[in-house]
Each structure stands twice: as structure tokens, then as C-alpha cells.
Tab-separated table of C-alpha atoms in Angstrom:
chain	number	residue	atom	x	y	z
A	1	MET	CA	0.000	0.000	0.000
A	2	SER	CA	1.342	3.452	-0.856
A	3	ASP	CA	2.589	5.632	1.987
A	4	ALA	CA	0.811	8.602	0.419
A	5	THR	CA	-2.741	7.273	0.857
A	6	PRO	CA	-4.936	7.152	2.759
A	7	ASP	CA	-4.358	10.268	4.841
A	8	PRO	CA	-3.155	9.418	8.377
A	9	TRP	CA	-5.329	12.242	9.737
A	10	ALA	CA	-8.391	10.421	8.387
A	11	GLU	CA	-7.166	7.064	9.689
A	12	ALA	CA	-7.127	8.302	13.291
A	13	ARG	CA	-10.561	7.098	14.367
A	14	ASP	CA	-11.947	6.641	17.859
A	15	GLU	CA	-11.829	2.858	17.641
A	16	PHE	CA	-9.838	0.449	19.775
A	17	PRO	CA	-9.908	-3.351	20.083
A	18	LEU	CA	-9.583	-3.573	23.870
A	19	THR	CA	-9.809	-7.355	23.660
A	20	GLY	CA	-7.847	-7.593	20.412
A	21	THR	CA	-4.280	-8.700	19.861
A	22	ARG	CA	-1.358	-6.770	21.256
A	23	ARG	CA	-0.453	-5.666	17.740
A	24	SER	CA	-3.976	-4.428	16.918
A	25	ARG	CA	-4.148	-2.394	20.127
A	26	PHE	CA	-0.774	-0.767	19.578
A	27	VAL	CA	-1.593	-0.002	15.945
A	28	ALA	CA	-4.916	1.603	16.915
A	29	ALA	CA	-3.125	3.914	19.372
A	30	LEU	CA	-0.288	4.634	16.941
A	31	ARG	CA	-2.751	5.946	14.367
A	32	HIS	CA	-3.229	8.861	16.739
A	33	ALA	CA	0.340	9.118	18.022
A	34	VAL	CA	1.841	9.639	14.545
A	35	LEU	CA	-0.067	12.925	14.270
A	36	ALA	CA	2.440	14.404	16.729
A	37	PRO	CA	4.487	17.435	15.636
A	38	SER	CA	8.241	17.255	15.124
A	39	SER	CA	11.107	19.527	14.152
A	40	HIS	CA	10.688	20.411	10.424
A	41	ASN	CA	7.930	17.753	10.470
A	42	SER	CA	10.751	15.238	10.062
A	43	GLN	CA	8.910	12.548	12.099
A	44	PRO	CA	12.206	11.009	13.291
A	45	TRP	CA	10.772	7.920	14.954
A	46	ILE	CA	10.501	4.204	14.404
A	47	PHE	CA	8.295	1.865	16.424
A	48	ARG	CA	9.135	-1.804	16.787
A	49	LEU	CA	7.001	-4.598	18.165
A	50	GLU	CA	9.323	-6.731	20.251
A	51	GLY	CA	7.881	-9.554	22.322
A	52	GLU	CA	5.052	-8.169	24.422
A	53	SER	CA	6.256	-4.572	24.123
A	54	LEU	CA	6.330	-1.687	21.694
A	55	GLU	CA	9.714	0.017	21.387
A	56	LEU	CA	10.364	3.589	20.297
A	57	LEU	CA	13.624	4.175	18.448
A	58	ALA	CA	15.233	7.338	17.135
A	59	ASP	CA	15.406	7.425	13.337
A	60	ARG	CA	18.781	9.116	12.869
A	61	SER	CA	18.325	9.042	9.088
A	62	ARG	CA	15.869	11.906	9.639
A	63	ALA	CA	18.267	13.983	11.708
A	64	LEU	CA	18.879	17.688	11.078
A	65	PRO	CA	22.655	17.931	11.567
A	66	VAL	CA	22.943	21.682	10.967
A	67	VAL	CA	20.131	23.053	13.113
A	68	ASP	CA	20.195	20.134	15.577
A	69	PRO	CA	23.771	18.766	15.683
A	70	GLU	CA	23.325	16.867	18.957
A	71	ASP	CA	19.907	15.410	17.997
A	72	ARG	CA	18.377	17.284	20.924
A	73	GLU	CA	15.258	18.320	19.014
A	74	LEU	CA	15.078	14.889	17.382
A	75	ILE	CA	14.785	13.258	20.796
A	76	ILE	CA	12.331	15.916	21.999
A	77	SER	CA	10.173	15.103	18.966
A	78	CYS	CA	10.272	11.426	19.935
A	79	GLY	CA	9.179	12.371	23.436
A	80	VAL	CA	6.151	14.173	21.991
A	81	VAL	CA	5.059	11.159	19.924
A	82	LEU	CA	5.457	8.962	22.999
A	83	ARG	CA	3.228	11.307	25.027
A	84	PHE	CA	0.571	11.233	22.299
A	85	LEU	CA	0.726	7.427	22.357
A	86	ARG	CA	0.193	7.399	26.131
A	87	VAL	CA	-2.766	9.780	25.803
A	88	ALA	CA	-4.366	7.538	23.169
A	89	LEU	CA	-3.892	4.370	25.213
A	90	ASN	CA	-5.295	6.068	28.315
A	91	HIS	CA	-8.345	7.351	26.427
A	92	PHE	CA	-9.108	3.820	25.277
A	93	GLY	CA	-8.910	2.542	28.856
A	94	GLN	CA	-5.661	0.686	28.249
A	95	GLY	CA	-3.039	0.922	30.957
A	96	ALA	CA	0.609	1.134	29.928
A	97	ARG	CA	4.016	1.044	31.577
A	98	VAL	CA	6.720	3.196	29.950
A	99	THR	CA	10.444	2.710	30.538
A	100	LEU	CA	12.809	5.360	29.172
A	101	PHE	CA	16.190	4.250	27.792
A	102	PRO	CA	15.690	0.617	28.831
A	103	ASP	CA	19.018	-0.549	27.355
A	104	PRO	CA	22.038	1.747	27.964
A	105	ALA	CA	23.987	-0.187	25.322
A	106	THR	CA	21.426	0.851	22.666
A	107	PRO	CA	21.157	4.656	22.724
A	108	ASP	CA	18.709	4.709	19.806
A	109	LEU	CA	16.211	2.747	21.912
A	110	LEU	CA	14.446	5.625	23.617
A	111	ALA	CA	11.530	3.886	25.315
A	112	ARG	CA	9.733	0.609	25.793
A	113	VAL	CA	5.956	0.496	26.281
A	114	SER	CA	4.188	-2.493	27.814
A	115	LEU	CA	0.429	-2.902	28.094
A	116	THR	CA	-1.004	-3.433	31.562
A	117	GLY	CA	-4.575	-3.713	32.779
A	118	VAL	CA	-7.724	-1.759	32.067
A	119	VAL	CA	-7.866	1.797	33.453
A	120	GLN	CA	-10.683	4.294	33.922
A	121	PRO	CA	-9.767	7.552	32.146
A	122	SER	CA	-10.929	10.904	33.438
A	123	ARG	CA	-13.065	13.360	31.505
A	124	ARG	CA	-9.988	15.533	30.996
A	125	ALA	CA	-8.087	12.533	29.599
A	126	HIS	CA	-10.757	12.193	26.913
A	127	LYS	CA	-10.432	15.921	26.115
A	128	LEU	CA	-6.679	15.548	25.683
A	129	PHE	CA	-7.247	12.657	23.311
A	130	GLU	CA	-9.734	14.647	21.235
A	131	ALA	CA	-7.131	17.403	20.991
A	132	ILE	CA	-4.697	15.119	19.125
A	133	ALA	CA	-6.638	15.288	15.848
A	134	LEU	CA	-7.489	18.981	16.316
A	135	ARG	CA	-3.985	20.249	17.112
A	136	ARG	CA	-2.110	22.204	14.428
A	137	THR	CA	1.065	24.273	14.414
A	138	ASN	CA	-0.330	27.733	13.707
A	139	ARG	CA	2.329	29.981	12.133
A	140	PHE	CA	-0.040	32.884	11.470
A	141	PRO	CA	-0.589	36.028	13.584
A	142	PHE	CA	-2.720	35.619	16.688
A	143	GLU	CA	-5.506	37.801	17.990
A	144	SER	CA	-4.717	40.255	20.757
A	145	ASP	CA	-7.071	38.655	23.284
A	146	PRO	CA	-5.131	37.550	26.379
A	147	VAL	CA	-4.844	33.887	27.262
A	148	PRO	CA	-6.543	33.345	30.652
A	149	GLU	CA	-4.106	32.525	33.428
A	150	PRO	CA	-6.037	29.411	34.558
A	151	LEU	CA	-5.485	27.858	31.113
A	152	LEU	CA	-1.778	28.700	31.201
A	153	GLY	CA	-1.605	27.270	34.701
A	154	ARG	CA	-3.248	24.054	33.575
A	155	ALA	CA	-0.651	23.651	30.802
A	156	ARG	CA	2.163	24.350	33.289
A	157	ASN	CA	0.818	21.782	35.719
A	158	ILE	CA	0.504	18.978	33.187
A	159	ALA	CA	3.962	19.712	31.772
A	160	GLU	CA	5.515	19.397	35.225
A	161	LYS	CA	4.130	15.884	35.661
A	162	ASP	CA	6.535	14.669	32.965
A	163	GLY	CA	9.609	16.383	34.378
A	164	GLY	CA	9.707	19.707	32.556
A	165	TRP	CA	8.403	23.107	33.500
A	166	LEU	CA	6.764	25.734	31.341
A	167	GLN	CA	7.603	29.356	32.028
A	168	THR	CA	4.940	31.611	30.536
A	169	LEU	CA	5.655	35.242	29.663
A	170	THR	CA	2.736	37.617	29.303
A	171	GLY	CA	4.388	40.913	30.263
A	172	GLU	CA	5.310	43.274	27.432
A	173	ALA	CA	8.925	43.792	28.535
A	174	ASP	CA	9.704	40.076	28.832
A	175	ARG	CA	8.106	39.304	25.480
A	176	ALA	CA	9.981	42.175	23.810
A	177	ALA	CA	13.338	40.988	25.136
A	178	LEU	CA	12.733	37.426	24.009
A	179	ALA	CA	11.458	38.672	20.635
A	180	GLU	CA	14.811	40.377	20.043
A	181	LEU	CA	16.640	37.109	20.661
A	182	ILE	CA	14.277	35.325	18.258
A	183	ALA	CA	15.040	37.900	15.570
A	184	GLU	CA	18.772	37.624	16.180
A	185	GLY	CA	18.468	33.849	15.864
A	186	ASP	CA	16.807	34.250	12.463
A	187	ARG	CA	19.577	36.501	11.200
A	188	ARG	CA	22.346	34.172	12.375
A	189	GLN	CA	20.764	30.980	11.091
A	190	LEU	CA	19.741	32.272	7.681
A	191	SER	CA	23.153	33.789	7.015
A	192	ASP	CA	24.515	30.207	7.072
A	193	ARG	CA	24.297	28.508	3.665
A	194	LYS	CA	24.360	25.047	5.220
A	195	PHE	CA	21.390	25.960	7.394
A	196	ARG	CA	19.484	27.290	4.382
A	197	ARG	CA	20.168	24.160	2.326
A	198	GLU	CA	18.986	21.917	5.150
A	199	LEU	CA	15.843	23.969	5.717
A	200	ALA	CA	15.055	24.061	1.997
A	201	SER	CA	15.228	20.271	1.788
A	202	TRP	CA	12.271	20.034	4.181
A	203	VAL	CA	10.143	22.736	2.519
A	204	HIS	CA	7.813	21.349	-0.174
A	205	SER	CA	5.452	22.695	-2.779
A	206	ASN	CA	1.760	22.674	-2.031
A	207	ARG	CA	1.250	19.849	-4.528
A	208	SER	CA	3.995	17.623	-3.177
A	209	THR	CA	3.034	14.036	-2.331
A	210	SER	CA	5.701	13.836	0.379
A	211	ARG	CA	4.377	12.633	3.727
A	212	ASP	CA	6.828	14.723	5.746
A	213	GLY	CA	8.285	18.225	5.747
A	214	MET	CA	6.534	21.582	5.533
A	215	PRO	CA	4.297	22.439	2.570
A	216	GLY	CA	4.225	26.081	1.567
A	217	TYR	CA	0.622	26.567	2.649
A	218	ALA	CA	1.697	26.016	6.267
A	219	HIS	CA	3.561	29.327	5.942
A	220	GLY	CA	0.775	31.084	4.045
A	221	LEU	CA	2.281	30.584	0.569
A	222	GLY	CA	0.208	30.079	-2.564
A	223	ASP	CA	1.054	27.422	-5.119
A	224	LEU	CA	3.513	29.532	-7.148
A	225	ALA	CA	5.368	30.937	-4.148
A	226	ALA	CA	5.500	27.510	-2.541
A	227	SER	CA	6.984	25.942	-5.683
A	228	VAL	CA	9.926	28.370	-5.739
A	229	GLY	CA	10.258	28.631	-1.969
A	230	PRO	CA	13.040	26.033	-1.574
A	231	LEU	CA	15.117	27.746	-4.297
A	232	VAL	CA	14.700	31.143	-2.656
A	233	ILE	CA	15.698	29.765	0.739
A	234	ARG	CA	18.810	28.051	-0.654
A	235	THR	CA	19.916	31.025	-2.713
A	236	PHE	CA	19.250	34.149	-0.700
A	237	ASP	CA	19.956	35.316	2.837
A	238	ILE	CA	16.422	36.252	3.882
A	239	GLY	CA	17.378	36.601	7.523
A	240	ASP	CA	16.461	40.273	7.920
A	241	GLY	CA	12.984	39.767	6.505
A	242	ARG	CA	12.357	36.636	8.549
A	243	ALA	CA	13.694	38.343	11.671
A	244	ALA	CA	11.278	41.247	11.260
A	245	ARG	CA	8.374	38.863	10.683
A	246	ASP	CA	9.125	36.603	13.632
A	247	ARG	CA	9.817	39.533	15.933
A	248	GLN	CA	6.366	40.885	15.113
A	249	LEU	CA	4.777	37.469	15.567
A	250	ALA	CA	6.341	37.219	19.017
A	251	LEU	CA	5.356	40.746	20.031
A	252	GLY	CA	1.839	40.253	18.694
A	253	SER	CA	1.253	37.028	20.595
A	254	PRO	CA	-0.499	37.431	23.956
A	255	ALA	CA	1.896	34.950	25.566
A	256	LEU	CA	5.264	33.356	24.968
A	257	ALA	CA	6.464	30.299	26.839
A	258	VAL	CA	9.790	28.584	27.403
A	259	LEU	CA	9.963	24.896	28.279
A	260	TRP	CA	12.816	24.037	30.667
A	261	THR	CA	14.396	20.895	32.049
A	262	GLU	CA	16.645	20.505	35.063
A	263	GLN	CA	19.622	19.274	33.052
A	264	ASP	CA	20.507	18.855	29.378
A	265	THR	CA	20.966	15.123	28.786
A	266	PRO	CA	19.126	12.817	26.340
A	267	ARG	CA	16.898	11.710	29.209
A	268	ASP	CA	16.042	15.360	29.867
A	269	TRP	CA	15.281	15.819	26.181
A	270	MET	CA	12.839	12.925	26.321
A	271	ARG	CA	11.226	14.474	29.390
A	272	ALA	CA	11.030	17.789	27.536
A	273	GLY	CA	9.211	16.034	24.694
A	274	LEU	CA	6.789	14.327	27.048
A	275	SER	CA	6.103	17.632	28.795
A	276	LEU	CA	5.740	19.472	25.499
A	277	GLY	CA	3.283	16.892	24.175
A	278	ALA	CA	1.189	17.159	27.318
A	279	ALA	CA	1.197	20.972	27.233
A	280	LEU	CA	0.295	21.108	23.531
A	281	LEU	CA	-2.736	18.891	24.047
A	282	SER	CA	-3.827	20.779	27.159
A	283	LEU	CA	-3.632	24.085	25.312
A	284	GLU	CA	-5.480	22.704	22.275
A	285	ALA	CA	-8.179	21.238	24.507
A	286	ASP	CA	-8.672	24.753	25.883
A	287	GLY	CA	-8.763	26.358	22.438
A	288	ILE	CA	-5.270	27.898	22.526
A	289	ALA	CA	-3.215	27.945	19.313
A	290	VAL	CA	0.533	27.267	19.455
A	291	SER	CA	3.592	27.558	17.244
A	292	TYR	CA	7.363	27.479	17.752
A	293	LEU	CA	10.044	30.163	17.792
A	294	ASN	CA	13.026	28.023	18.760
A	295	GLN	CA	15.735	30.075	17.073
A	296	PRO	CA	17.327	31.415	20.290
A	297	ILE	CA	17.516	27.877	21.674
A	298	GLU	CA	19.105	26.488	18.500
A	299	VAL	CA	21.959	29.047	18.465
A	300	PRO	CA	24.265	28.167	21.406
A	301	GLU	CA	25.300	31.745	22.216
A	302	LEU	CA	21.694	32.906	22.240
A	303	ARG	CA	20.619	29.952	24.386
A	304	ASP	CA	22.930	31.251	27.092
A	305	ARG	CA	21.330	34.668	26.756
A	306	VAL	CA	17.863	33.129	27.190
A	307	ARG	CA	19.053	31.701	30.523
A	308	THR	CA	20.361	35.110	31.584
A	309	LEU	CA	17.273	36.967	30.397
A	310	LEU	CA	14.819	34.713	32.201
A	311	ASP	CA	17.087	34.223	35.223
A	312	ARG	CA	16.400	30.528	35.615
A	313	GLU	CA	18.478	27.496	36.514
A	314	GLY	CA	18.324	24.598	34.087
A	315	ALA	CA	18.235	24.141	30.329
A	316	PRO	CA	15.772	25.978	28.046
A	317	GLN	CA	14.541	23.523	25.414
A	318	ILE	CA	11.634	24.999	23.428
A	319	VAL	CA	10.117	28.457	22.812
A	320	LEU	CA	6.378	28.654	22.102
A	321	ARG	CA	4.005	31.427	21.156
A	322	LEU	CA	0.444	31.114	22.423
A	323	GLY	CA	-2.808	32.792	21.527
A	324	TYR	CA	-6.045	32.599	19.605
A	325	GLY	CA	-5.745	32.110	15.865
A	326	ARG	CA	-7.594	31.160	12.726
A	327	ASP	CA	-8.094	27.567	11.652
A	328	VAL	CA	-5.194	26.101	9.673
A	329	ARG	CA	-4.770	23.024	7.500
A	330	THR	CA	-3.121	19.802	8.562
A	331	THR	CA	0.408	19.018	7.407
A	332	PRO	CA	1.398	15.594	6.025
A	333	ARG	CA	2.167	12.575	8.193
A	334	ARG	CA	3.576	9.149	7.434
A	335	ARG	CA	1.251	6.233	7.957
A	336	VAL	CA	1.715	3.811	10.830
A	337	GLU	CA	2.790	1.103	8.401
A	338	ALA	CA	5.716	3.286	7.324
A	339	VAL	CA	7.104	3.682	10.851
A	340	LEU	CA	6.246	0.318	12.443
A	341	ARG	CA	8.614	-2.665	12.393
A	342	LEU	CA	7.307	-6.105	13.336
A	343	ASP	CA	9.171	-8.751	15.298
A	344	ALA	CA	9.715	-12.182	13.729
A	345	ALA	CA	6.557	-13.626	15.309
A	346	GLU	CA	4.398	-10.905	13.725
A	347	ARG	CA	5.780	-11.084	10.184
């Protein structure tokens, strides 16, 4: 069956064989998990059925060596897909035990998931599940309406349960200072030809059949602009224009947020991904749109300045902008069959 059809967003249905085989239950949950966001929509994960467990492995072939040389964002992305998987299993009343980095000798093995007994999900758990298929990365300007503090607090609380913490910035001075670092990140990154070539390889035309990457429409580009977009990115330093745009997006968003972890190890990156996934679904369930402005985290010198600016101990991992925005289209995803490996007994 082709990886291009049917659409994974349409395959994610509220159906689960609670008494079915281990494989059928994992596959049903994975149809929702694979809708998770990832850096450049690279979807850098592989799942493997092994014995009675489902294993999550990093797909290093989908790494972004220029923007993410240590695979930090790759592992964070894998943490997000793992959190979405847990939310789906919980919604269906299926208990699960998750072990991070179960085999130190195999660093690509990020997690092992085992099914346990039946659980009784809460009403909020069902809302988080419903948010999986509704969530989009919204790169367009937000409305000026403030995000209510109780909703921000709920996202902070759920993020902390997975080991990260979400610092939300609603004051004008804090947002302005962080916006300047975002703009500086744009200028530094886009002045680098290697960065531009890598970015361009993940930007696709609106008519592309690729099941990964970023189609032009996700950035508001029509068909013609989207078709030449990769060439423009590769050829020209558009850093000043992008910096001005992203600075305005940050200033015009009612809230910015920085996700932190205590340390900066691969285990912390997984925790950051789990926390990010939880926060994204909580915000979506409450009607809050989200997108990323990670440039000052991706440039090492600016990451240090983020720490100084926000006067926090720990490692900043992700920068988010939050607000109320218009509806946006889904971006492509690979089907479960493209990311799932079966053990010998299942083949």
C-alpha cells in the first residue's frame, strides 16, 4: 500500500480493540500518536514490536545535523510522539508502563511500552485525546485577546508531571526581550548557507506528495510561491525579513512560553518532549493555538542569553508562542505502516 494514501489524519478514528491482539491495540493507538508534531515535520521515529512490548527508536536518518547537531530536538520530537501514544492508550482505557532508555547499550532505543490492565480515564483525559486530531502548528498572527491565566496554569501543571516546566511570559517587557533574541536567531541561522540548504530540503510545494516536511501553505504561501520557496531559501539570505516577521509574531502574541528541564541530557530531552506533548494537548483542549520560535535555543550563544534573560536554573529547550488564531490546515504525516517494524513472530 502506498505511503501517500490514505491520509493518516483520516485514519485516526476513535476505535480500539480492547480485547484484540497486542499488535492491533498498539496499531490503533499509533494511528493517533503519529499525528504528533516534530522539528521540520521530520517525524524522526521508528516503532518496533518486540515480544510483548512496543519500542520507540530514534530514526537518525531523519536527523537535522545543521540546526540540531546533537539530535536534541530529534529526541524531543520522539518524546512528543510517545506522550501522544500514552494519551491515546489512556483514552481507550488501556493501561501502559513506559520505561525510558531501557538498554544503555542501545542509545537509539528511547523507550519501551508495555500494556497493563484496564484503566478508567478521566473526563480531561478524553479531552486531551480529542485534541490530538485537532492540534495544528499555527504559524499565522494571533488575535490580541489575552490567554486566561487558569489555562496557562493548567498547561504548566501537566507539563511538570513529565519532568519539565513551562515558564509563561505575558508581560510586554519580557516578550519584547525574548522577541529580540528570536530575531537575532533568524539573522544568524539564515546567514549560514548550510542551514538554508537543510531547511530548503524540508520545505515542499503545495502539490507535493511527500508525507513529511513543511508544505508552503503552512507558511501562508500560494502554489507559485511555494513551488519556488526552496530555491529562494537556498539562494538568498532572507534573515532580515524573517527576523522582522518573527519579531512581530512574538510581540503580537499574547503569551510566549519557554519549556525548561533541570539538566541537558538525552533523558532530559525525552522528558522535555513528554512535557511538550502534554502541554500542547492541554492548550489545544482549551482552544489555545501554538507555534514554535526556537531560534534562540538552537543558536548556542543565544541559548545562554535566554538563561540570563529569564534568570532561571536549568536548560531551556523549546520556545512557544500562544494565543487565539484562525483555523489552519493539517500538514502531512507518514502512515503507521511506514514507521512500524514487526518482530519475527508478527511477520
